[in-house]
Coordinates of C-alpha atoms in Angstrom, one line a residue:
Chain A
M408 CA 133.8 111.2 136.6
H409 CA 135.1 113.3 139.4
F410 CA 137.8 110.9 140.5
R411 CA 140.8 112.9 141.6
L412 CA 144.0 111.0 141.6
S413 CA 145.7 113.1 144.1
T414 CA 142.8 112.7 146.7
F415 CA 142.7 109.0 146.0
S416 CA 146.5 108.7 146.5
R417 CA 146.2 110.5 149.8
Y418 CA 143.5 108.1 151.0
F419 CA 145.3 105.2 149.7
I420 CA 148.5 106.1 151.6
V421 CA 146.4 106.4 154.8
I422 CA 144.8 103.0 154.3
L423 CA 148.2 101.5 153.5
G424 CA 149.6 103.1 156.6
I425 CA 146.9 101.7 158.7
T426 CA 147.3 98.3 157.1
V427 CA 151.0 98.3 157.7
I428 CA 150.7 99.4 161.3
G429 CA 148.0 96.8 161.9
N430 CA 150.1 94.2 160.3
L431 CA 153.0 95.1 162.6
V432 CA 150.9 95.0 165.7
V433 CA 149.4 91.6 164.9
N434 CA 152.7 90.3 163.9
R435 CA 154.2 91.3 167.2
Y436 CA 151.4 89.7 169.0
A437 CA 151.8 86.4 167.1
T438 CA 155.5 86.4 167.7
V439 CA 155.0 87.0 171.4
T440 CA 152.5 84.2 171.6
V441 CA 154.7 81.8 169.8
E442 CA 157.6 82.6 172.0
A443 CA 155.5 82.2 175.2
R444 CA 154.3 78.8 174.0
A445 CA 157.8 77.7 173.2
R446 CA 158.8 78.6 176.7
W447 CA 156.0 76.5 178.1
V448 CA 157.2 73.6 176.0
E449 CA 160.7 74.2 177.3
H450 CA 159.3 74.3 180.8
S451 CA 157.7 70.8 180.4
H452 CA 161.0 69.5 179.0
Q453 CA 162.8 70.9 182.0
V454 CA 160.4 69.3 184.4
I455 CA 160.7 65.9 182.7
L456 CA 164.5 66.1 182.6
T457 CA 164.8 67.3 186.2
S458 CA 162.4 64.6 187.5
Q459 CA 164.4 61.9 185.6
A460 CA 167.6 63.4 187.0
L461 CA 166.2 63.3 190.6
L462 CA 165.5 59.7 190.3
T463 CA 169.0 59.0 188.8
H464 CA 170.7 60.9 191.6
L465 CA 168.6 59.1 194.3
T466 CA 169.5 55.7 192.7
E467 CA 173.2 56.8 192.6
A468 CA 173.1 57.7 196.3
E469 CA 171.4 54.4 197.1
S470 CA 173.9 52.3 195.2
G471 CA 176.7 54.3 196.9
Q472 CA 175.2 53.5 200.3
R473 CA 174.8 49.8 199.4
G474 CA 178.3 49.5 198.1
Y475 CA 179.7 51.1 201.2
L476 CA 177.7 48.9 203.4
V477 CA 178.7 45.8 201.6
T478 CA 182.3 46.5 201.0
G479 CA 183.1 49.1 203.7
N480 CA 185.1 50.9 200.9
P481 CA 185.0 54.7 201.5
S482 CA 185.2 55.3 197.8
F483 CA 181.5 54.4 197.7
M484 CA 180.7 57.5 199.8
A485 CA 181.5 59.8 197.0
P486 CA 178.5 58.7 194.8
Y487 CA 176.3 58.7 198.0
N488 CA 177.3 62.3 198.9
D489 CA 177.1 63.5 195.3
G490 CA 173.8 61.8 194.8
Y491 CA 172.4 63.2 198.0
G492 CA 173.5 66.8 197.0
L493 CA 172.3 66.6 193.4
A494 CA 169.0 65.0 194.4
R495 CA 168.3 67.8 196.8
R496 CA 169.2 70.4 194.1
A497 CA 167.0 68.6 191.6
W498 CA 164.1 68.6 194.0
E499 CA 164.6 72.3 194.6
D500 CA 164.6 72.9 190.9
L501 CA 161.4 70.9 190.5
L502 CA 159.9 72.9 193.3
G503 CA 160.7 76.1 191.4
L504 CA 159.4 74.7 188.1
M505 CA 156.1 73.5 189.5
H506 CA 155.0 76.7 191.1
D507 CA 152.1 76.9 188.6
N508 CA 150.7 73.4 189.1
A509 CA 149.0 72.5 192.4
T510 CA 148.6 68.8 191.6
Q511 CA 152.2 68.4 190.7
Q512 CA 153.2 70.3 193.8
S513 CA 151.3 68.0 196.1
R514 CA 153.0 65.0 194.3
L515 CA 156.3 66.7 194.8
A516 CA 155.5 67.2 198.5
E517 CA 154.9 63.4 198.7
V518 CA 158.2 62.8 197.1
Q519 CA 159.9 65.1 199.4
R520 CA 158.5 63.4 202.5
R521 CA 159.6 60.0 201.3
M522 CA 162.9 61.4 200.2
S523 CA 163.7 62.7 203.6
E524 CA 162.7 59.4 205.2
K525 CA 164.8 57.6 202.8
F526 CA 167.8 59.8 203.4
S527 CA 167.4 59.6 207.2
E528 CA 167.4 55.8 206.8
M529 CA 170.4 55.8 204.6
A530 CA 172.2 58.1 206.9
Q531 CA 171.4 55.9 209.8
T532 CA 172.9 52.8 208.1
I533 CA 176.0 54.7 207.1
S534 CA 176.7 56.0 210.5
L535 CA 176.3 52.4 211.8
A536 CA 178.7 51.3 209.2
D537 CA 181.1 54.1 210.1
A538 CA 180.9 52.8 213.7
G539 CA 181.9 49.3 212.5
K540 CA 178.4 47.9 212.9
R541 CA 178.0 46.8 209.3
E542 CA 175.9 43.8 210.1
E543 CA 173.4 46.0 211.9
A544 CA 173.3 48.4 209.1
L545 CA 172.6 45.6 206.6
S546 CA 169.9 44.2 208.7
I547 CA 168.1 47.5 208.6
V548 CA 168.5 47.4 204.8
R549 CA 167.2 43.9 204.7
R550 CA 164.1 45.1 206.5
G551 CA 163.1 46.6 203.1
S552 CA 161.6 49.9 204.2
G553 CA 164.2 51.7 202.2
R554 CA 163.3 49.7 199.2
L555 CA 159.6 50.5 199.7
L556 CA 160.3 54.2 200.0
M557 CA 162.2 54.1 196.8
E558 CA 159.3 52.3 195.1
E559 CA 156.9 55.0 196.4
I560 CA 159.2 57.7 195.2
R561 CA 159.5 56.0 191.8
S562 CA 155.7 55.8 191.4
Q563 CA 155.2 59.4 192.4
L564 CA 157.8 60.6 190.0
A565 CA 156.2 58.4 187.4
L566 CA 152.9 60.1 188.0
I567 CA 154.7 63.5 187.8
L568 CA 156.3 62.5 184.6
A569 CA 153.1 61.1 183.1
E570 CA 151.3 64.3 183.8
E571 CA 154.2 66.4 182.6
K572 CA 154.4 64.4 179.4
Q573 CA 150.7 65.0 178.7
L574 CA 151.2 68.6 179.5
L575 CA 154.2 68.6 177.1
E576 CA 152.1 67.2 174.3
Y577 CA 149.4 69.7 174.9
R578 CA 151.9 72.6 175.0
Q579 CA 153.7 71.4 171.8
N580 CA 150.4 71.4 170.0
A581 CA 149.6 74.8 171.3
Y582 CA 153.1 76.0 170.1
Q583 CA 152.6 74.5 166.6
D584 CA 149.2 76.2 166.4
A585 CA 150.6 79.5 167.3
R586 CA 153.3 79.1 164.7
E587 CA 150.8 78.1 162.1
S588 CA 148.6 81.1 162.9
A589 CA 151.6 83.4 162.7
R590 CA 152.6 82.0 159.3
L591 CA 149.0 82.3 158.0
W592 CA 148.8 85.9 159.3
F593 CA 152.1 86.8 157.7
T594 CA 151.1 85.3 154.3
G595 CA 147.7 86.9 154.6
A596 CA 149.1 90.3 155.4
N597 CA 151.5 90.2 152.5
L598 CA 148.9 89.1 150.1
G599 CA 146.7 91.8 151.4
M600 CA 149.3 94.5 150.7
V601 CA 150.0 93.1 147.3
L602 CA 146.3 93.3 146.6
L603 CA 146.1 96.8 147.8
M604 CA 149.0 97.8 145.5
L605 CA 147.3 96.0 142.6
V606 CA 144.1 98.0 143.3
F607 CA 146.1 101.2 143.4
F608 CA 147.9 100.5 140.2
K609 CA 144.8 99.4 138.4
A610 CA 143.1 102.6 139.4
L611 CA 146.2 104.5 138.3
K612 CA 146.2 102.7 135.0
I613 CA 142.6 103.2 134.2
S614 CA 142.3 106.8 135.4
A615 CA 145.7 108.2 134.3
L616 CA 148.1 105.9 132.4
Q617 CA 145.6 104.7 129.8
P618 CA 144.1 108.1 129.1
I619 CA 147.6 109.7 128.9
L620 CA 148.7 107.1 126.3
D621 CA 145.5 107.7 124.4
L622 CA 146.1 111.4 124.4
A623 CA 149.6 110.9 123.2
S624 CA 148.5 108.8 120.2
R625 CA 145.8 111.4 119.4
I626 CA 148.4 114.2 119.5
R627 CA 150.7 112.2 117.3
C628 CA 147.9 111.8 114.7
Y629 CA 147.1 115.5 115.0
D630 CA 148.3 117.3 111.9
M631 CA 147.8 120.8 113.1
A632 CA 145.1 121.2 110.5
G633 CA 141.9 120.6 112.3
R634 CA 141.2 120.3 116.0
L635 CA 142.0 117.5 118.3
D636 CA 139.3 114.8 118.5
Q637 CA 137.1 116.3 121.2
K638 CA 135.7 113.0 122.5
I639 CA 137.0 112.6 126.1
P640 CA 136.7 109.1 127.5
E641 CA 134.6 108.4 130.5
R642 CA 137.0 106.9 132.9
L643 CA 139.8 109.1 133.7
C644 CA 140.9 111.2 136.7
V645 CA 140.3 114.9 136.9
E646 CA 144.0 115.8 136.4
V647 CA 144.2 114.0 133.1
R648 CA 140.9 115.3 132.0
L649 CA 142.2 118.8 132.6
L650 CA 145.3 118.0 130.5
M651 CA 143.1 116.7 127.7
E652 CA 140.8 119.7 127.8
A653 CA 143.9 122.0 127.7
F654 CA 145.1 120.2 124.6
V655 CA 141.8 120.4 122.9
Q656 CA 141.7 124.1 123.7
L657 CA 145.2 124.5 122.3
S658 CA 144.3 122.7 119.1
M659 CA 141.2 124.9 118.7
N660 CA 143.4 128.0 119.2
L661 CA 145.9 126.7 116.6
E662 CA 143.0 126.0 114.2
S663 CA 141.5 129.4 114.5
K664 CA 145.0 131.0 114.2
Q665 CA 145.6 129.0 111.1
Q666 CA 142.3 130.0 109.7
S667 CA 143.0 133.7 110.3
L668 CA 146.5 133.2 108.7
Q669 CA 144.8 131.5 105.8
R670 CA 142.4 134.4 105.4
A671 CA 145.3 136.9 105.6
L672 CA 147.2 134.9 102.9
E673 CA 144.1 134.9 100.7
Q674 CA 143.6 138.6 101.3
A675 CA 147.3 139.2 100.4
A676 CA 146.9 137.0 97.2
L677 CA 143.8 138.9 96.3
S678 CA 145.4 142.3 96.7
N679 CA 148.4 141.0 94.9
R680 CA 146.3 140.0 91.9
A681 CA 144.5 143.3 92.0
L682 CA 147.9 145.1 92.0
E683 CA 149.1 142.9 89.1
I684 CA 146.0 143.7 87.1
S685 CA 146.3 147.4 87.8
N686 CA 150.0 147.3 86.8
R687 CA 149.2 145.7 83.5
E688 CA 146.4 148.2 82.9
L689 CA 148.8 151.0 83.7
E690 CA 151.4 149.5 81.3
S691 CA 149.0 149.2 78.4
F692 CA 147.5 152.7 79.2
S693 CA 151.0 154.3 79.2
Y694 CA 151.8 152.5 76.0
S695 CA 148.7 153.5 74.2
V696 CA 148.9 157.1 75.5
S697 CA 152.4 157.6 74.3
H698 CA 151.5 155.9 71.0
D699 CA 148.4 158.0 70.4
L700 CA 150.2 161.2 71.6
R701 CA 153.0 160.7 69.1
A702 CA 150.8 160.5 66.0
P703 CA 149.7 164.2 66.1
L704 CA 153.3 165.1 67.0
R705 CA 154.4 163.4 63.8
S706 CA 151.9 165.5 61.9
I707 CA 153.0 168.8 63.4
D708 CA 156.6 168.0 62.9
G709 CA 156.2 166.6 59.4
F710 CA 153.9 169.3 58.0
G711 CA 156.1 172.0 59.6
N712 CA 159.0 170.5 57.8
I713 CA 157.2 170.4 54.5
L714 CA 156.2 174.0 54.9
L715 CA 159.7 175.0 55.6
K716 CA 161.1 173.2 52.6
R717 CA 158.4 173.6 50.0
Q718 CA 157.0 177.0 50.9
A719 CA 160.3 178.6 51.9
D720 CA 160.0 181.2 49.2
R721 CA 156.6 182.2 50.4
L722 CA 157.6 182.7 54.0
D723 CA 159.7 185.6 55.3
E724 CA 162.3 185.2 58.0
E725 CA 159.8 185.6 60.8
G726 CA 157.5 183.0 59.3
Q727 CA 160.3 180.5 59.0
D728 CA 161.5 181.2 62.5
L729 CA 158.0 180.6 63.8
L730 CA 157.8 177.3 62.0
R731 CA 161.2 176.3 63.3
R732 CA 160.1 177.0 66.9
M733 CA 156.9 174.9 66.2
R734 CA 159.0 172.0 65.0
A735 CA 161.4 172.3 68.0
A736 CA 158.4 172.3 70.4
A737 CA 156.9 169.2 68.7
Q738 CA 160.3 167.4 69.0
R739 CA 160.7 168.4 72.6
M740 CA 157.2 167.0 73.3
G741 CA 158.2 163.8 71.7
Q742 CA 161.2 163.6 74.0
L743 CA 159.1 164.4 77.0
I744 CA 156.7 161.6 76.2
D745 CA 159.6 159.2 75.9
D746 CA 161.1 160.3 79.2
M747 CA 157.8 160.0 81.0
L748 CA 157.3 156.6 79.6
V749 CA 160.7 155.5 80.9
L750 CA 160.0 157.1 84.3
S751 CA 156.7 155.3 84.7
R752 CA 158.1 152.0 83.5
I753 CA 160.9 152.1 86.1
S754 CA 158.5 152.3 89.0
R755 CA 156.6 149.3 87.8
S756 CA 159.4 147.0 86.8
E757 CA 161.1 144.4 89.0
L758 CA 164.8 144.7 89.8
S759 CA 166.8 141.9 88.1
L760 CA 170.1 142.0 89.9
E761 CA 173.4 140.8 88.5
F762 CA 177.1 141.4 88.9
F763 CA 178.5 143.7 86.3
S764 CA 181.3 146.3 85.8
L765 CA 180.2 149.9 86.3
S766 CA 183.4 151.0 84.8
E767 CA 182.7 149.2 81.5
L768 CA 179.1 150.5 81.4
A769 CA 180.3 154.1 82.0
A770 CA 182.9 153.7 79.2
D771 CA 180.2 152.4 76.9
V772 CA 177.9 155.4 77.7
V773 CA 180.8 157.8 77.1
S774 CA 181.6 156.3 73.7
H775 CA 177.9 156.7 72.7
L776 CA 178.1 160.3 73.8
R777 CA 181.3 160.9 71.8
E778 CA 179.5 159.3 68.7
S779 CA 176.4 161.5 69.2
F780 CA 178.5 164.7 69.7
P781 CA 181.6 164.2 67.7
D782 CA 182.7 167.8 67.8
R783 CA 183.0 167.9 71.5
D784 CA 186.4 167.4 73.1
V785 CA 185.9 166.2 76.7
T786 CA 188.4 164.6 78.9
V787 CA 186.8 161.6 80.6
V788 CA 188.4 159.8 83.6
I789 CA 186.8 156.5 84.6
E790 CA 188.0 154.6 87.7
P791 CA 188.6 151.1 86.5
G792 CA 187.5 147.8 88.1
L793 CA 184.3 149.1 89.7
C794 CA 181.9 146.2 90.1
V795 CA 178.5 146.2 91.5
K796 CA 175.4 144.0 92.0
A797 CA 172.4 145.8 90.5
D798 CA 170.0 146.0 87.6
P799 CA 172.3 146.9 84.6
R800 CA 169.5 148.1 82.4
L801 CA 168.3 150.6 85.0
V802 CA 171.8 151.6 86.1
R803 CA 172.5 152.3 82.4
I804 CA 169.6 154.9 82.4
V805 CA 171.3 156.5 85.5
L806 CA 174.6 156.8 83.8
D807 CA 173.0 157.9 80.5
N808 CA 171.4 160.8 82.4
L809 CA 174.2 161.8 84.7
L810 CA 177.0 161.4 82.2
G811 CA 174.8 163.0 79.5
N812 CA 174.1 165.9 81.9
A813 CA 177.9 166.3 82.6
W814 CA 178.5 166.3 78.8
K815 CA 175.7 168.8 78.3
F816 CA 176.6 171.2 81.0
T817 CA 180.3 171.4 80.0
G818 CA 179.2 172.4 76.6
R819 CA 180.4 175.9 77.2
T820 CA 183.5 175.0 79.1
S821 CA 186.9 174.8 77.5
D822 CA 189.0 172.0 78.9
A823 CA 185.8 170.1 79.8
R824 CA 186.5 167.3 82.2
V825 CA 184.2 164.6 83.5
E826 CA 185.2 162.1 86.2
F827 CA 183.5 158.9 87.3
G828 CA 184.7 157.1 90.4
C829 CA 184.0 155.6 93.7
V830 CA 184.7 156.4 97.4
S831 CA 184.4 153.8 100.1
R832 CA 182.9 155.1 103.3
F833 CA 182.3 152.9 106.3
D834 CA 181.1 149.8 104.5
T835 CA 179.2 151.4 101.6
D836 CA 180.5 152.5 98.2
E837 CA 179.5 155.9 97.0
Y838 CA 179.9 156.6 93.3
F839 CA 180.3 160.0 91.9
I840 CA 180.2 161.8 88.6
R841 CA 182.0 165.1 88.6
D842 CA 182.2 167.8 85.9
N843 CA 183.7 171.2 85.7
G844 CA 180.8 172.7 83.8
A845 CA 178.2 175.3 84.5
G846 CA 177.3 174.0 88.0
F847 CA 174.2 175.1 89.9
D848 CA 173.2 177.1 92.9
M849 CA 173.2 174.9 96.0
A850 CA 170.3 176.9 97.3
Y851 CA 168.0 175.0 94.9
A852 CA 169.7 171.7 95.5
D853 CA 166.6 170.1 97.0
K854 CA 164.6 170.9 93.8
L855 CA 167.0 169.1 91.5
F856 CA 165.4 165.6 91.7
G857 CA 161.8 166.7 91.4
A858 CA 160.1 165.9 88.1
F859 CA 160.1 168.7 85.5
Q860 CA 162.4 170.8 87.7
R861 CA 165.0 172.7 85.9
L862 CA 167.6 175.1 87.2
H863 CA 168.5 176.4 83.7
S864 CA 166.5 177.7 80.9
T865 CA 166.0 175.6 77.7
S866 CA 167.9 178.2 75.7
E867 CA 171.0 177.8 77.9
F868 CA 170.9 174.0 78.0
P869 CA 168.2 171.8 76.5
G870 CA 166.4 169.3 78.6
T871 CA 163.1 168.0 79.8
G872 CA 163.7 168.1 83.5
I873 CA 162.7 164.5 84.0
G874 CA 166.2 163.0 83.7
L875 CA 167.2 163.5 87.4
A876 CA 163.8 162.4 88.6
T877 CA 164.3 159.2 86.7
V878 CA 167.8 158.8 88.2
A879 CA 166.4 159.3 91.7
R880 CA 163.7 156.7 91.1
V881 CA 166.2 154.1 89.9
I882 CA 168.5 154.7 92.8
H883 CA 165.7 154.5 95.4
K884 CA 164.5 151.3 93.8
H885 CA 167.9 149.8 94.5
G886 CA 167.6 151.0 98.1
G887 CA 170.3 153.7 97.7
Q888 CA 170.6 157.4 98.1
V889 CA 171.5 160.2 95.7
R890 CA 172.7 163.7 96.3
A891 CA 174.3 166.6 94.5
E892 CA 176.8 169.3 95.1
G893 CA 177.4 172.2 92.9
K894 CA 179.0 175.6 92.5
V895 CA 177.8 178.1 89.9
G896 CA 180.5 178.4 87.2
E897 CA 182.8 175.7 88.7
G898 CA 181.0 172.5 88.1
A899 CA 178.8 169.9 89.8
S900 CA 179.2 166.4 91.3
F901 CA 176.5 163.8 91.8
W902 CA 176.9 161.1 94.4
F903 CA 174.9 157.9 94.6
T904 CA 174.9 154.6 96.4
L905 CA 173.2 151.4 95.2
H906 CA 172.5 149.7 98.5
D907 CA 171.5 150.8 102.0
Chain B
M312 CA 156.1 149.0 30.8
T313 CA 153.5 150.9 32.8
R314 CA 154.6 152.2 36.1
K315 CA 153.1 150.2 38.9
A316 CA 151.3 152.0 41.7
I317 CA 152.1 152.0 45.4
L318 CA 149.1 151.0 47.5
L319 CA 149.2 152.9 50.8
V320 CA 146.8 151.5 53.4
E321 CA 146.7 154.1 56.2
D322 CA 143.8 155.3 58.3
N323 CA 145.5 158.5 59.6
P324 CA 145.2 161.1 56.8
D325 CA 148.1 163.1 58.2
D326 CA 150.4 160.1 58.2
A327 CA 149.2 159.3 54.7
L328 CA 150.0 162.8 53.5
L329 CA 153.4 162.8 55.1
T330 CA 154.2 159.4 53.6
E331 CA 153.3 160.7 50.1
H332 CA 155.4 163.8 50.6
A333 CA 158.3 161.7 51.8
L334 CA 158.0 159.5 48.7
R335 CA 158.0 162.6 46.5
E336 CA 161.1 163.9 48.3
S337 CA 162.8 160.7 47.3
N338 CA 161.9 161.4 43.7
I339 CA 159.6 158.4 43.4
C340 CA 157.1 159.2 40.7
N341 CA 154.9 156.1 40.9
E342 CA 151.3 156.7 41.6
V343 CA 150.4 156.5 45.3
V344 CA 147.0 155.0 45.8
H345 CA 145.8 155.8 49.4
V346 CA 143.0 153.8 51.0
G347 CA 141.7 154.7 54.5
D348 CA 140.9 151.2 55.8
G349 CA 141.5 147.5 55.3
I350 CA 138.2 146.8 53.6
E351 CA 138.8 149.4 50.9
A352 CA 142.3 148.0 50.5
L353 CA 140.9 144.5 49.8
D354 CA 138.2 146.0 47.5
Y355 CA 141.0 147.7 45.5
L356 CA 143.1 144.6 45.2
F357 CA 140.2 142.3 44.3
C358 CA 138.4 144.8 42.1
R359 CA 135.1 145.0 44.0
G360 CA 133.0 147.6 45.7
R361 CA 134.2 151.0 44.9
H362 CA 136.9 149.7 42.7
A363 CA 134.7 147.2 40.8
G364 CA 135.7 148.5 37.4
R365 CA 139.5 148.0 37.8
D366 CA 141.6 145.6 35.9
P367 CA 142.4 142.7 38.1
A368 CA 145.8 142.2 36.5
D369 CA 146.8 145.7 37.5
L370 CA 148.4 145.0 40.9
P371 CA 150.5 147.6 42.8
A372 CA 154.3 147.2 43.0
V373 CA 154.2 147.2 46.7
V374 CA 151.7 147.6 49.5
L375 CA 152.6 149.8 52.4
L376 CA 150.4 148.5 55.2
D377 CA 149.6 150.0 58.6
I378 CA 148.5 147.6 61.3
N379 CA 146.5 149.7 63.7
M380 CA 143.3 150.4 61.8
P381 CA 139.6 150.5 62.5
K382 CA 137.2 147.8 61.2
I383 CA 139.6 145.1 60.1
S384 CA 143.2 145.3 61.2
G385 CA 146.2 145.3 59.0
L386 CA 147.1 141.8 60.0
D387 CA 143.7 140.6 58.7
V388 CA 144.3 142.4 55.4
L389 CA 147.6 140.7 55.2
R390 CA 146.0 137.3 55.8
E391 CA 143.5 137.9 53.0
I392 CA 146.2 139.0 50.6
R393 CA 148.3 135.9 51.2
A394 CA 145.2 133.7 51.1
N395 CA 144.3 134.7 47.5
P396 CA 146.4 133.0 44.8
R397 CA 146.4 136.1 42.7
T398 CA 147.8 138.4 45.3
H399 CA 149.8 135.7 47.1
R400 CA 153.2 136.9 46.1
L401 CA 152.4 140.6 46.3
P402 CA 155.2 142.4 48.3
V403 CA 153.7 143.8 51.5
V404 CA 155.7 146.2 53.8
V405 CA 154.2 146.7 57.2
L406 CA 154.8 150.3 58.0
T407 CA 153.6 151.1 61.5
T408 CA 154.2 153.0 64.7
S409 CA 153.6 149.8 66.8
K410 CA 156.6 148.7 68.9
E411 CA 154.8 145.6 70.1
E412 CA 156.9 142.5 69.6
Q413 CA 153.8 140.5 69.1
D414 CA 152.8 142.6 66.0
L415 CA 156.3 142.0 64.6
V416 CA 156.1 138.3 65.0
S417 CA 152.5 138.1 63.7
S418 CA 153.4 140.1 60.6
Y419 CA 156.2 137.8 59.6
D420 CA 154.1 134.8 60.5
L421 CA 151.4 136.0 58.2
G422 CA 153.9 136.5 55.4
A423 CA 154.9 140.2 55.4
N424 CA 158.0 140.9 53.4
S425 CA 159.3 143.6 55.7
Y426 CA 158.5 145.5 58.9
V427 CA 159.4 149.1 59.3
R428 CA 158.7 151.4 62.2
K429 CA 157.7 155.0 61.4
P430 CA 160.0 157.4 63.1
V431 CA 158.6 160.6 64.7
D432 CA 161.2 162.9 63.2
F433 CA 160.1 163.9 59.7
D434 CA 163.7 164.0 58.3
Q435 CA 164.2 160.5 59.5
F436 CA 160.9 159.5 58.1
T437 CA 161.8 160.9 54.7
E438 CA 165.1 158.9 54.8
A439 CA 163.1 155.8 55.6
A440 CA 160.7 156.4 52.8
K441 CA 163.5 157.0 50.4
S442 CA 165.2 153.7 51.3
L443 CA 161.9 151.9 51.0
G444 CA 161.2 153.3 47.7
M445 CA 164.6 152.6 46.3
Y446 CA 164.6 149.1 47.4
W447 CA 161.1 147.9 46.6
L448 CA 160.7 149.8 43.4
L449 CA 164.1 149.7 41.8
L450 CA 166.2 147.0 43.4
N451 CA 163.8 144.3 44.3
E452 CA 162.6 142.0 41.5
L453 CA 158.9 141.2 41.5
A454 CA 157.6 137.7 40.9
P455 CA 156.3 137.3 37.4
A456 CA 152.6 138.0 37.0
K457 CA 150.3 135.0 36.6

């Protein structure tokens, strides 16, 4: 359906406009007609009243004349004069009123002729009475021509009246008809407009309102999982169809986006699983590697020891020294294996964060160091009350290494002093471990944290070179930074943060 | 009273030799019988196969058992030992390099009397062997023979 609501509305407004204008025009015409016909009715009324008035006035004049003639009283002249004047006026009025009717006009002319005869007769008698000749006047009256004239006037007026009454009835009917038509037209026009509006709203309902409600309920049922029901109903206007199509399109886009998201999720889950598997394999590999590597080490160390003890008398100094070096090498290798295991395990493990006291942890590490090296006299200063949120197991490894290093590298320092504290800079806390031991050359500072990197020979200070790499890995796992400062012969300080 | 032997079940010949030396260092003079795998251990205990001619009543004072062995594992040997009424009460010390918690749990579940991890350092190993010997051979009282 290509029904466009906007076009339809435009046409409808034009039609409505035409209807309204037409209605106004016809209404005007009907009103005018009704008024005209009312005027004609009024006209007939006027004619009737005036005719009746004319007769009345004539009769008044006549009785005035009679009275004066009989009594000679001049007070009777008033009605005669009044009657005469009013009758003349009434006749003039009638004349004006009857300009449209030829028949009535001729009748009126008859009336006029007889009226003037009558008045001249009455005037004659009155002037005789005035002169004292009342008897003469009366005899004229007794002749009866005056009475005859009145009779003729009466009959003419009766005819005029009869005709006018008929005319009145006719005009009144016409007036009623006009009013009836006007009323019918008014009602019809209103009904017509109501009908038009109904048609418009019906069209609006079918083409727009219903489909919009339907779309609304479909959207409500849409659960973002599939696509919107594509079936578009037959009867709807172009505008709403566009709306529906837009929604269907939107739902299709959402669906495909969701599918791609789903795929990405599955992909991520897959790679996650793969990573987990690889992690586990790595873990068991590292374990079995270290386990299997240790067995031969045990043999080397053990047999070397047996040789030293049992065969001491057969070996000279050089032989014994060689054996000792062999044992030391085996033990160092064992230490290396352990350190490497720790290093690899750190990268693979998850951080389990908790609040704990760094000061207490440091004190514990120091007490272990004192136990392991009882003949060392080292002054240790630990800043109290340092608390942090981190993985305590891993941070212990950091402190083991850094404090252990400080212990080790002050081995040749008298008045050995190790400090552990914290400096707050901006809004991060930087922890430090400072010693006054052998120190190191700052030129090699960037090598410090590489694996297997050593800045001293094993004869000076023992070590595998993995410790600081382990420290760096733990710190970085926490999102922190680590750095070192040193001066040969004066000591070293190591700084680290545990957050970014 | 004839001195009872110590049965050492260990597949690594070097480790076996070191253990024997360690026991000697501790002045333990009992005979150390070394078998290289679990099957031979069971053959020895139940007097079959290579050890068919042995006296069944002649059981060792203690069995030092490694877990990680080829063919049948130490845990299976332990299970067999505990299953047989004759060897049911035989003291078994699991002497192994394994740090796996699961091995520890399984050993005790299957009825091991003790679980000892072999240290890498030989001196420590000797100390451990000495303690073991002292305890199991001298201090500990064996169940009466059936």
